[in-house]
């Protein structure tokens, strides 16, 4: 391996994206080459700092899954239950691309009967 | 279960598998979109549209690349559209990322973030995919739709620029 090849591999090695045998070959070169050694140390340091920088931004908002689910699985955004276990009414408020459908189910003694669809 | 298997289940309409795929990738896709667009609202839109495309098109995944590469490819396409719709004024201008105050004490972390933000978009993308995601050049080239040599050159320039900006 020459220095140019080593330079190409160093960022990947630092990012742990280099296949093991290439990594071994790289280290073999680096051990005997002061210039690439410096480059490797510098890149490892940079990698650590960059990972931290990218990780620092806040991730997606918690509620994002609900919108995705509503537009894919059709899962309800909101479930409202009224009544008791013996007899009650459940309203599922969903969301699709075309609107906000509401479905109502009346349950009597565990049996569910759809009563409403808007 | 590995990622590719999960995608197969999603293709069969398995909602639980889709939820799991979302848990594994939503955050990563969001951060990638944010790296491209530097706008939180657009990044969220792109993430959501990407996941919805995955639900609809999971059957199109051929397993020739990593699942993450496939997802980033879709997100990249969505980001391109988001940027275009915004340019055409189809959505309200969103809040921009606050630039750190350069007159304040320059913490090292702030300097790193600023240096990343100042890179040209394609270089910033390579830096994210390589250093944060650990994707090999070959996979980055697939995401960006360019030859591997172009990715290497972008990496070279990005590293040189970062090193200059971050010199103590
Ligand atoms: Zn060398």
PDB file of N, CA and C in Angstrom, chain A residues 69-104:
ATOM      1  N   UNK A  69     -48.000   6.934  10.727  1.00  0.00           N
ATOM      2  CA  UNK A  69     -48.885   5.778  10.924  1.00  0.00           C
ATOM      3  C   UNK A  69     -50.257   6.051  10.323  1.00  0.00           C
ATOM      4  N   UNK A  70     -50.751   7.266  10.536  1.00  0.00           N
ATOM      5  CA  UNK A  70     -52.085   7.594  10.031  1.00  0.00           C
ATOM      6  C   UNK A  70     -52.129   7.525   8.515  1.00  0.00           C
ATOM      7  N   UNK A  71     -51.016   7.874   7.879  1.00  0.00           N
ATOM      8  CA  UNK A  71     -51.007   7.890   6.407  1.00  0.00           C
ATOM      9  C   UNK A  71     -50.563   6.564   5.802  1.00  0.00           C
ATOM     10  N   UNK A  72     -50.224   5.602   6.656  1.00  0.00           N
ATOM     11  CA  UNK A  72     -49.806   4.313   6.122  1.00  0.00           C
ATOM     12  C   UNK A  72     -50.684   3.196   6.675  1.00  0.00           C
ATOM     13  N   UNK A  73     -50.618   3.001   7.963  1.00  0.00           N
ATOM     14  CA  UNK A  73     -51.372   1.913   8.582  1.00  0.00           C
ATOM     15  C   UNK A  73     -52.824   2.286   8.798  1.00  0.00           C
ATOM     16  N   UNK A  74     -53.114   3.609   8.710  1.00  0.00           N
ATOM     17  CA  UNK A  74     -54.465   4.068   8.990  1.00  0.00           C
ATOM     18  C   UNK A  74     -54.804   3.952  10.457  1.00  0.00           C
ATOM     19  N   UNK A  75     -53.784   3.913  11.287  1.00  0.00           N
ATOM     20  CA  UNK A  75     -54.023   3.794  12.729  1.00  0.00           C
ATOM     21  C   UNK A  75     -54.680   5.063  13.242  1.00  0.00           C
ATOM     22  N   UNK A  76     -55.545   4.924  14.246  1.00  0.00           N
ATOM     23  CA  UNK A  76     -56.205   6.122  14.746  1.00  0.00           C
ATOM     24  C   UNK A  76     -55.232   7.082  15.403  1.00  0.00           C
ATOM     25  N   UNK A  77     -55.476   8.350  15.211  1.00  0.00           N
ATOM     26  CA  UNK A  77     -54.666   9.369  15.863  1.00  0.00           C
ATOM     27  C   UNK A  77     -55.096   9.506  17.314  1.00  0.00           C
ATOM     28  N   UNK A  78     -56.376   9.245  17.518  1.00  0.00           N
ATOM     29  CA  UNK A  78     -56.947   9.509  18.828  1.00  0.00           C
ATOM     30  C   UNK A  78     -58.062   8.496  19.056  1.00  0.00           C
ATOM     31  N   UNK A  79     -58.111   7.942  20.239  1.00  0.00           N
ATOM     32  CA  UNK A  79     -59.205   7.018  20.559  1.00  0.00           C
ATOM     33  C   UNK A  79     -59.907   7.539  21.804  1.00  0.00           C
ATOM     34  N   UNK A  80     -61.188   7.749  21.656  1.00  0.00           N
ATOM     35  CA  UNK A  80     -61.953   8.280  22.791  1.00  0.00           C
ATOM     36  C   UNK A  80     -62.965   7.237  23.217  1.00  0.00           C
ATOM     37  N   UNK A  81     -62.941   6.866  24.455  1.00  0.00           N
ATOM     38  CA  UNK A  81     -63.904   5.884  24.960  1.00  0.00           C
ATOM     39  C   UNK A  81     -64.864   6.545  25.940  1.00  0.00           C
ATOM     40  N   UNK A  82     -66.121   6.191  25.786  1.00  0.00           N
ATOM     41  CA  UNK A  82     -67.136   6.715  26.712  1.00  0.00           C
ATOM     42  C   UNK A  82     -67.903   5.517  27.257  1.00  0.00           C
ATOM     43  N   UNK A  83     -68.257   5.554  28.483  1.00  0.00           N
ATOM     44  CA  UNK A  83     -69.072   4.475  29.035  1.00  0.00           C
ATOM     45  C   UNK A  83     -68.249   3.500  29.839  1.00  0.00           C
ATOM     46  N   UNK A  84     -68.768   2.305  29.970  1.00  0.00           N
ATOM     47  CA  UNK A  84     -68.121   1.310  30.813  1.00  0.00           C
ATOM     48  C   UNK A  84     -67.772   0.084  29.989  1.00  0.00           C
ATOM     49  N   UNK A  85     -67.260  -0.941  30.669  1.00  0.00           N
ATOM     50  CA  UNK A  85     -66.928  -2.185  29.969  1.00  0.00           C
ATOM     51  C   UNK A  85     -68.176  -2.888  29.467  1.00  0.00           C
ATOM     52  N   UNK A  86     -69.257  -2.676  30.167  1.00  0.00           N
ATOM     53  CA  UNK A  86     -70.487  -3.379  29.802  1.00  0.00           C
ATOM     54  C   UNK A  86     -71.104  -2.762  28.549  1.00  0.00           C
ATOM     55  N   UNK A  87     -71.180  -1.468  28.534  1.00  0.00           N
ATOM     56  CA  UNK A  87     -71.699  -0.796  27.346  1.00  0.00           C
ATOM     57  C   UNK A  87     -70.970   0.520  27.173  1.00  0.00           C
ATOM     58  N   UNK A  88     -70.453   0.724  25.982  1.00  0.00           N
ATOM     59  CA  UNK A  88     -69.717   1.971  25.790  1.00  0.00           C
ATOM     60  C   UNK A  88     -69.605   2.334  24.329  1.00  0.00           C
ATOM     61  N   UNK A  89     -69.130   3.487  24.111  1.00  0.00           N
ATOM     62  CA  UNK A  89     -68.953   3.976  22.749  1.00  0.00           C
ATOM     63  C   UNK A  89     -67.487   4.356  22.555  1.00  0.00           C
ATOM     64  N   UNK A  90     -66.901   3.878  21.480  1.00  0.00           N
ATOM     65  CA  UNK A  90     -65.523   4.239  21.188  1.00  0.00           C
ATOM     66  C   UNK A  90     -65.489   5.051  19.903  1.00  0.00           C
ATOM     67  N   UNK A  91     -64.800   6.125  19.935  1.00  0.00           N
ATOM     68  CA  UNK A  91     -64.628   6.930  18.725  1.00  0.00           C
ATOM     69  C   UNK A  91     -63.164   6.898  18.309  1.00  0.00           C
ATOM     70  N   UNK A  92     -62.903   6.488  17.087  1.00  0.00           N
ATOM     71  CA  UNK A  92     -61.543   6.515  16.560  1.00  0.00           C
ATOM     72  C   UNK A  92     -61.422   7.688  15.603  1.00  0.00           C
ATOM     73  N   UNK A  93     -60.541   8.569  15.919  1.00  0.00           N
ATOM     74  CA  UNK A  93     -60.318   9.699  15.026  1.00  0.00           C
ATOM     75  C   UNK A  93     -59.046   9.422  14.227  1.00  0.00           C
ATOM     76  N   UNK A  94     -59.214   9.226  12.943  1.00  0.00           N
ATOM     77  CA  UNK A  94     -58.059   8.897  12.107  1.00  0.00           C
ATOM     78  C   UNK A  94     -57.616  10.099  11.309  1.00  0.00           C
ATOM     79  N   UNK A  95     -56.714   9.861  10.384  1.00  0.00           N
ATOM     80  CA  UNK A  95     -56.313  10.934   9.482  1.00  0.00           C
ATOM     81  C   UNK A  95     -55.815  10.306   8.202  1.00  0.00           C
ATOM     82  N   UNK A  96     -56.316  10.768   7.087  1.00  0.00           N
ATOM     83  CA  UNK A  96     -55.811  10.304   5.802  1.00  0.00           C
ATOM     84  C   UNK A  96     -55.467  11.535   4.987  1.00  0.00           C
ATOM     85  N   UNK A  97     -54.964  11.304   3.783  1.00  0.00           N
ATOM     86  CA  UNK A  97     -54.599  12.441   2.942  1.00  0.00           C
ATOM     87  C   UNK A  97     -55.797  13.317   2.647  1.00  0.00           C
ATOM     88  N   UNK A  98     -57.003  12.717   2.648  1.00  0.00           N
ATOM     89  CA  UNK A  98     -58.162  13.490   2.226  1.00  0.00           C
ATOM     90  C   UNK A  98     -58.944  14.082   3.388  1.00  0.00           C
ATOM     91  N   UNK A  99     -58.621  13.729   4.586  1.00  0.00           N
ATOM     92  CA  UNK A  99     -59.376  14.319   5.683  1.00  0.00           C
ATOM     93  C   UNK A  99     -59.198  13.595   6.993  1.00  0.00           C
ATOM     94  N   UNK A 100     -60.102  13.851   7.903  1.00  0.00           N
ATOM     95  CA  UNK A 100     -60.027  13.256   9.229  1.00  0.00           C
ATOM     96  C   UNK A 100     -61.264  12.391   9.454  1.00  0.00           C
ATOM     97  N   UNK A 101     -61.186  11.107   9.125  1.00  0.00           N
ATOM     98  CA  UNK A 101     -62.364  10.259   9.310  1.00  0.00           C
ATOM     99  C   UNK A 101     -62.587   9.940  10.794  1.00  0.00           C
ATOM    100  N   UNK A 102     -63.854   9.835  11.144  1.00  0.00           N
ATOM    101  CA  UNK A 102     -64.188   9.454  12.515  1.00  0.00           C
ATOM    102  C   UNK A 102     -65.038   8.192  12.448  1.00  0.00           C
ATOM    103  N   UNK A 103     -64.631   7.184  13.200  1.00  0.00           N
ATOM    104  CA  UNK A 103     -65.405   5.961  13.231  1.00  0.00           C
ATOM    105  C   UNK A 103     -65.866   5.693  14.647  1.00  0.00           C
ATOM    106  N   UNK A 104     -67.120   5.329  14.784  1.00  0.00           N
ATOM    107  CA  UNK A 104     -67.659   5.062  16.107  1.00  0.00           C
ATOM    108  C   UNK A 104     -68.088   3.617  16.243  1.00  0.00           C
TER     109      UNK A 104
END
